[in-house]
XYZ file of C-alpha atoms in Angstrom:
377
model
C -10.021 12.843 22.335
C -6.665 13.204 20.655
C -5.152 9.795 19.408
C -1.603 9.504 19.753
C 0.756 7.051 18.217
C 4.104 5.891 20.140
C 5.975 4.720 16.804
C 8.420 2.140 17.544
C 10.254 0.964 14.201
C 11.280 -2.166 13.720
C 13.216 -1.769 9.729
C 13.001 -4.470 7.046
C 11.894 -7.072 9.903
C 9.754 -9.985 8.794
C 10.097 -8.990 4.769
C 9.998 -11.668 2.444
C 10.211 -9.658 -0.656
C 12.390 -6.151 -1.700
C 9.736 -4.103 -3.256
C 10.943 -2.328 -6.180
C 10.547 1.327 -4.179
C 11.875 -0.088 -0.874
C 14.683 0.713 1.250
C 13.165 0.555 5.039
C 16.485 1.412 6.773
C 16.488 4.728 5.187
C 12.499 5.325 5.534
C 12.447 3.982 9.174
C 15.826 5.644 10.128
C 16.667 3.166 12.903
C 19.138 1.498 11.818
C 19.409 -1.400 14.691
C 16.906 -3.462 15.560
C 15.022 -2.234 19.127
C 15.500 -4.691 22.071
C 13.700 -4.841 25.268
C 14.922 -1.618 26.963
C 15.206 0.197 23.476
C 11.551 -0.419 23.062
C 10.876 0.653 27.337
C 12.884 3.660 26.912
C 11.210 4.906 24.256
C 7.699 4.258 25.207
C 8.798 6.010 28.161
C 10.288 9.646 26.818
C 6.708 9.532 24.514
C 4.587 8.946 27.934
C 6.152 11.682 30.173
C 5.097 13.929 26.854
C 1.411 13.032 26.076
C -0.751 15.363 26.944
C -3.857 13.579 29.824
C -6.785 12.390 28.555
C -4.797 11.125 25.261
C -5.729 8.218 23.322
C -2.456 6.600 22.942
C -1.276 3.257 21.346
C 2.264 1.632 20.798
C 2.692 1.005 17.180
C 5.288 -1.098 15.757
C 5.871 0.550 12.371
C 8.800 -0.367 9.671
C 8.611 -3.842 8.840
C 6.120 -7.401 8.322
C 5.413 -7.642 12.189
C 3.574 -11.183 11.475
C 6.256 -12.351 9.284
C 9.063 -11.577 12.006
C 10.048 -14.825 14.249
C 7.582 -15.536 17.158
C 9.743 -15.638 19.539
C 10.659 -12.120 18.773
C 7.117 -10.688 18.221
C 6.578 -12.119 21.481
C 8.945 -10.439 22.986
C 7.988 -7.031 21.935
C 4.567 -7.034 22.678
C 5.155 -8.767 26.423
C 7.157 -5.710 26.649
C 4.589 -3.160 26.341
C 1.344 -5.419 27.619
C 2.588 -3.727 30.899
C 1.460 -0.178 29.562
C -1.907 -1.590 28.453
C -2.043 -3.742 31.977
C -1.597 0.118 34.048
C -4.117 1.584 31.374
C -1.441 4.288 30.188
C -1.969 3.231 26.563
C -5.500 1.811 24.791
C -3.951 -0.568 22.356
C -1.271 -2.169 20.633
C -1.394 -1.263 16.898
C 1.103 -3.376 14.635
C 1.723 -2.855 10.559
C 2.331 -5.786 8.526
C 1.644 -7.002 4.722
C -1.576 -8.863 3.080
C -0.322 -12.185 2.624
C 1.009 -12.031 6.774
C -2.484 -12.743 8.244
C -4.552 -14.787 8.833
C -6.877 -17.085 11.529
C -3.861 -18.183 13.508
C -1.881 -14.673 13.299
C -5.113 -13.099 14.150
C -5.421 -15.401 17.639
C -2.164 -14.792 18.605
C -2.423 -10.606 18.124
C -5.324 -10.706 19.810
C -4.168 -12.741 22.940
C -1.824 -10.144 23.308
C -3.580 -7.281 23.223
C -3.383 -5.811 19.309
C -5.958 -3.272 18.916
C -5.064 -2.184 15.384
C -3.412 -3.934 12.162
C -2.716 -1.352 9.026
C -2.263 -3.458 6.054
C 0.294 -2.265 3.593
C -1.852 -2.495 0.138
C 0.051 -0.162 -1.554
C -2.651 -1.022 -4.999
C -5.381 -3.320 -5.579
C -4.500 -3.248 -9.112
C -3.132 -6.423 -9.838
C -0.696 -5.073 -12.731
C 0.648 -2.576 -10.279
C 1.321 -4.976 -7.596
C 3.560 -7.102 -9.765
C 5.342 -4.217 -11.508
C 6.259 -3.555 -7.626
C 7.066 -6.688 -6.594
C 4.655 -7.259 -4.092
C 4.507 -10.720 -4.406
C 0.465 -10.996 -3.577
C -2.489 -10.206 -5.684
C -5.832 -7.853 -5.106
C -7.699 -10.753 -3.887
C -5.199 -11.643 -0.925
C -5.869 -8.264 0.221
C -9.756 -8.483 -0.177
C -9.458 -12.294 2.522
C -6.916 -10.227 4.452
C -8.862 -7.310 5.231
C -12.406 -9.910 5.537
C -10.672 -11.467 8.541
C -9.208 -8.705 9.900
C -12.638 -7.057 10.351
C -14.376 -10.639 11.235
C -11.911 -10.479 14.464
C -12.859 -6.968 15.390
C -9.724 -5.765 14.615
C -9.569 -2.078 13.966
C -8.834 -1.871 10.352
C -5.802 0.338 8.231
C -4.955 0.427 4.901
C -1.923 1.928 3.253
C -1.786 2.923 -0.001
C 1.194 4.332 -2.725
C 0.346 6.303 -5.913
C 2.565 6.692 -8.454
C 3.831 2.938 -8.451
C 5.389 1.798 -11.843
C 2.594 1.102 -14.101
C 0.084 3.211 -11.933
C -2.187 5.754 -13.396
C -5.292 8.334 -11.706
C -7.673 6.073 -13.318
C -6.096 3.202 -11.033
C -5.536 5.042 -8.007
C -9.486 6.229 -8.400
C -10.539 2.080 -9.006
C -8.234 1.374 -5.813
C -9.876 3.746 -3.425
C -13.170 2.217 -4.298
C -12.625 -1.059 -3.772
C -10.940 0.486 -0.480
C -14.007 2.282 0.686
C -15.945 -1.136 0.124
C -13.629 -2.927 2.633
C -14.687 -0.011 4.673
C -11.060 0.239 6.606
C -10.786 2.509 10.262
C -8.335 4.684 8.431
C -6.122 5.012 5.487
C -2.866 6.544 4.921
C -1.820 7.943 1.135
C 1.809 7.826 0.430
C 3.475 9.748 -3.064
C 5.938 6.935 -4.504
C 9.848 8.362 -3.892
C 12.786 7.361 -5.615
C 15.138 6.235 -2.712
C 19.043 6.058 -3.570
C 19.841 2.077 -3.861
C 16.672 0.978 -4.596
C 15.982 -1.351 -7.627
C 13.112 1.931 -8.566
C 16.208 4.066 -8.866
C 17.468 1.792 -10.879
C 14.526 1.893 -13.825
C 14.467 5.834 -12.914
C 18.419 6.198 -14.323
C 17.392 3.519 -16.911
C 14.579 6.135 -18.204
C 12.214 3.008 -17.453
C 10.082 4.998 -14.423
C 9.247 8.438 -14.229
C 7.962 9.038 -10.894
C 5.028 11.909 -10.776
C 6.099 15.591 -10.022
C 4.796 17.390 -7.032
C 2.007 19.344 -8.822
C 0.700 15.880 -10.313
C 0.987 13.807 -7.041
C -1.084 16.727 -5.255
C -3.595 16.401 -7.592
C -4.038 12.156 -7.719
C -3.504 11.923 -3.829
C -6.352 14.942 -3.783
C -8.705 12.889 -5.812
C -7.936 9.593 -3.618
C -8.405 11.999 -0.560
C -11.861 13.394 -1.427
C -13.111 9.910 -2.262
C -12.533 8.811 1.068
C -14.282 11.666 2.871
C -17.104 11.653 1.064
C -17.574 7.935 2.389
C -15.980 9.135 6.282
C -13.635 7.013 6.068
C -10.511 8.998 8.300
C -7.293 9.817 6.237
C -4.864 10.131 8.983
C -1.366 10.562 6.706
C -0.325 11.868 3.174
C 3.352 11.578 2.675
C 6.124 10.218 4.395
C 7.059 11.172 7.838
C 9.894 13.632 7.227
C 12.351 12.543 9.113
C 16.272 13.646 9.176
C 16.982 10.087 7.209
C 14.570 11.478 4.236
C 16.094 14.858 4.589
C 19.897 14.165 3.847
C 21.191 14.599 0.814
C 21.192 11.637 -1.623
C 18.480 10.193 0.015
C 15.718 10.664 -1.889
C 17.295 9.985 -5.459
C 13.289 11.302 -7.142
C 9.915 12.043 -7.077
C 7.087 14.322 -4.561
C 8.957 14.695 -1.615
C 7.675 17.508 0.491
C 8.078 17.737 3.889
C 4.426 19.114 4.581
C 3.068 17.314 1.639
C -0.025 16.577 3.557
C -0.440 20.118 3.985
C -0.333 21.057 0.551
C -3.149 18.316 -0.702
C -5.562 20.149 1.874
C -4.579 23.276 0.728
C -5.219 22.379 -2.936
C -8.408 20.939 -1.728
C -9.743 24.176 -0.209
C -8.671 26.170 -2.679
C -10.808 24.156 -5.471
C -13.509 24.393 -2.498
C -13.035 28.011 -2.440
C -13.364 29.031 -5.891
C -16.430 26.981 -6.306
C -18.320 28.610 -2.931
C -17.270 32.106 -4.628
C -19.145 31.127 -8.253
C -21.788 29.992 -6.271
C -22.014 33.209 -4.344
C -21.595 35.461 -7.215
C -24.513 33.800 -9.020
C -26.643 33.680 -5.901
C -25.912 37.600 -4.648
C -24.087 39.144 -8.056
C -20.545 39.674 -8.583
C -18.478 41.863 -5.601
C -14.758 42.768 -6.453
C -14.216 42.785 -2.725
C -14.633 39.422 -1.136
C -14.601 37.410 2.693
C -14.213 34.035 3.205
C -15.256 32.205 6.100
C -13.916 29.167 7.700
C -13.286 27.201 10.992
C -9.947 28.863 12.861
C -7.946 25.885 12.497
C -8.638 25.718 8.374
C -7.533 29.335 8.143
C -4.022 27.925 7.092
C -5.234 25.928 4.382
C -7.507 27.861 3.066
C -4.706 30.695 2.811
C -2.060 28.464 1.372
C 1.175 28.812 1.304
C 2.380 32.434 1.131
C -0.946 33.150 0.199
C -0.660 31.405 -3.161
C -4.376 30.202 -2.896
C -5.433 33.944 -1.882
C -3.598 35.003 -4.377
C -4.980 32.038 -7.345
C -8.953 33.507 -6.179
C -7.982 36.708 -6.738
C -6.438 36.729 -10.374
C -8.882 33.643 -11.847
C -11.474 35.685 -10.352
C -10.941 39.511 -10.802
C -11.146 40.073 -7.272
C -9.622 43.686 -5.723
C -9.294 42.105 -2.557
C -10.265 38.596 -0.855
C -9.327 38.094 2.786
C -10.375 35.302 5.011
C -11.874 35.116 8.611
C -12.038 32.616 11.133
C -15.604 31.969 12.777
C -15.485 28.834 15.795
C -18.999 27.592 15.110
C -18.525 26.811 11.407
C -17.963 23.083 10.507
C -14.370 21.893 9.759
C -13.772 21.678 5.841
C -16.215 23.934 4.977
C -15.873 27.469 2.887
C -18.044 30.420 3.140
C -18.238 33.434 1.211
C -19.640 36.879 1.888
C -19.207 40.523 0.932
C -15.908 42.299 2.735
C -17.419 43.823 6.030
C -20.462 40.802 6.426
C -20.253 38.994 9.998
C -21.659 36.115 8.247
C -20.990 33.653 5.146
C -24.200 34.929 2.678
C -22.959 30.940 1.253
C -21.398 28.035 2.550
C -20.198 25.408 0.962
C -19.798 21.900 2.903
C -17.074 19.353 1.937
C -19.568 17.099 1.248
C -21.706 19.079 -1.025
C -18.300 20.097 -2.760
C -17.332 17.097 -3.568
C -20.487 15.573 -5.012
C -20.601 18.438 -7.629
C -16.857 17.924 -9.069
C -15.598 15.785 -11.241
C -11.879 14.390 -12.334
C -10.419 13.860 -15.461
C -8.178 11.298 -15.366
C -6.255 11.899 -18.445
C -4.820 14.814 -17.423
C -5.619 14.517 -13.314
C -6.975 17.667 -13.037
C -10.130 18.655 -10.814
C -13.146 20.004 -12.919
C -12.588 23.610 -12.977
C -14.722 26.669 -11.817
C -16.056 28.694 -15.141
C -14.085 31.494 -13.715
C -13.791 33.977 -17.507
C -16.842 35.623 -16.721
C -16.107 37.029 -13.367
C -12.939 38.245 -14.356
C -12.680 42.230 -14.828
């Protein structure tokens, strides 16, 4: 069953603090704050979309939900307890900060219906967190997250690399003392630059230097692989790309890509790849022609963009040709490998039995690479 959010932003509401990377009005871009009908209307043009047999939930995305006033949080979710009433949506899912919960918060979301509450961790290092201006520590997330998951709340966490002070080594000790709080779902956002924050400020001071694409695939990839090796469902890298992000001046630095997601599968299958082919070549000899085999939906990722991982196999590798093929009974995230005109991977290589044989280094925050010289012609 497809799960379906209805995002309904509600910008800078219920903030106490100005994080150092933060400007919600551009991120959210919604601009006024949603009333009654804003919030019918647009729960409304998402319904008469949604394809039957959808899981769907209302989310109210963009700012502190907890920390806005009662009476207004009240009014919101009266608004859409109607939809859960009819049984057109399954839950009410709501996004707020650490230090906003706790038992009294947590009776009153649950009264009314809230299904889901994504904390906004950003770090559990405790350095990071104040370099951001977070304004809470590691351990108010660790009580947070406790009695979120004591009231059978559905649990997600989301986290920033790249912060000022932040480092691999720190993103890798964040995601596992993530997986231990064993969260529904995470999301993995690149730190931007955005114009008029105080972060663009250190940036034109020389004071930050946010991470370049290349390096922010790499450090979200290691985060990534750490959390599917435990299950635990990554369900976002990168900012939505919406047309606020995508006008000029608005992102002042750092990773933006509009299908940055994308790209940190993409790297992932091709490390995936290269290490199914050394495995093949030792098990069955070295070919210069090769097939790879993968689930029809991975085909794209496995491909990369404009070929560029097709085209990576077949230099580090010697390769005449490589070419991949799409078989419907193979498991998603795996890699097979066989000779040009086989029907059939001769090896496959599961996610889970790639990850367990790399390794990172995290002074550099590069994947360990595939001993690739002696294949090469």
């Amino acid at each position: 069953m497809k799960h379906i959010n209805i995002p309904i932003f509600i910008p800078h509401l219920g903030c106490p603090f100005t994080c150092v990377f933060c400007d919600q009005n551009r991120i959210s871009a919604t601009r006024d704050i949603p009333g009654e009908m804003e919030v019918i209307n647009i729960v409304e043009n998402h319904l008469a979309t949604i394809p039957a047999g959808s899981e769907v939930e209302i989310a109210f995305f963009g700012g502190n939900f907890t920390m806005v006033e009662k009476t207004r949080q009240e009014m919101y979710l009266a608004t859409v307890k109607r939809y859960l009433q009819d049984g057109r949506v399954r839950g009410i899912r709501i996004s707020t900060r650490p230090d906003g919960i706790d038992a009294q918060i947590l009776d009153f979301l649950q009264r009314w219906g809230v299904r889901t509450i994504e904390l906004g961790v950003q770090s559990l290092s405790d350095e990071v967190l104040k370099a951001s201006w977070r304004g809470y520590q590691a351990a108010d997330v660790f009580k947070a997250c406790q009695l979120i998951k004591e009231y059978g709340f559905r649990l997600g966490i989301q986290l920033m690399i790249g912060l000022p002070g932040d480092k691999l080594d720190l993103d890798m000790k964040t995601a596992a003392k993530v997986i231990e709080l064993r969260p529904d779902m995470v999301r993995i956002y690149p730190t931007l630059v955005i114009a008029g924050t105080h972060l663009e400020k250190l940036y034109l001071k020389g004071k930050y230097i946010p991470l370049t694409l290349a390096e922010a695939l790499q450090n979200s990839l290691a985060v990534y692989l750490q959390f599917q090796k435990e299950n635990i469902p990554v369900i976002r890298m990168g900012l939505q790309p919406g047309e606020e992000l995508r006008r000029e001046g608005c992102v002042a630095a750092g990773p933006f890509h509009p299908s940055f997601g994308e790209l940190v599968e993409q790297e992932a299958f091709k490390a995936q790849a290269g290490k199914a082919i050394e495995q093949f070549f030792t098990a069955h000899g070295r070919h210069p022609q090769l097939l790879l085999f993968v689930h029809p939906r991975d085909i794209s990722k496995v491909t990369g963009q404009r070929r560029s991982n097709l085209n990576y196999l077949k230099e580090q590798f010697g390769l005449e040709l490589i070419k991949v093929r799409g078989i419907e009974n193979l498991a998603r995230d795996s890699v097979g490998a066989g000779t040009i005109d086989a029907s059939a991977p001769a090896l496959l290589l599961s996610r889970l039995e790639f990850i367990e044989q790399v390794t990172w280094d995290t002074g550099t925050g590069s994947l360990s690479h595939v001993n690739v010289k002696k294949y090469q012609r």
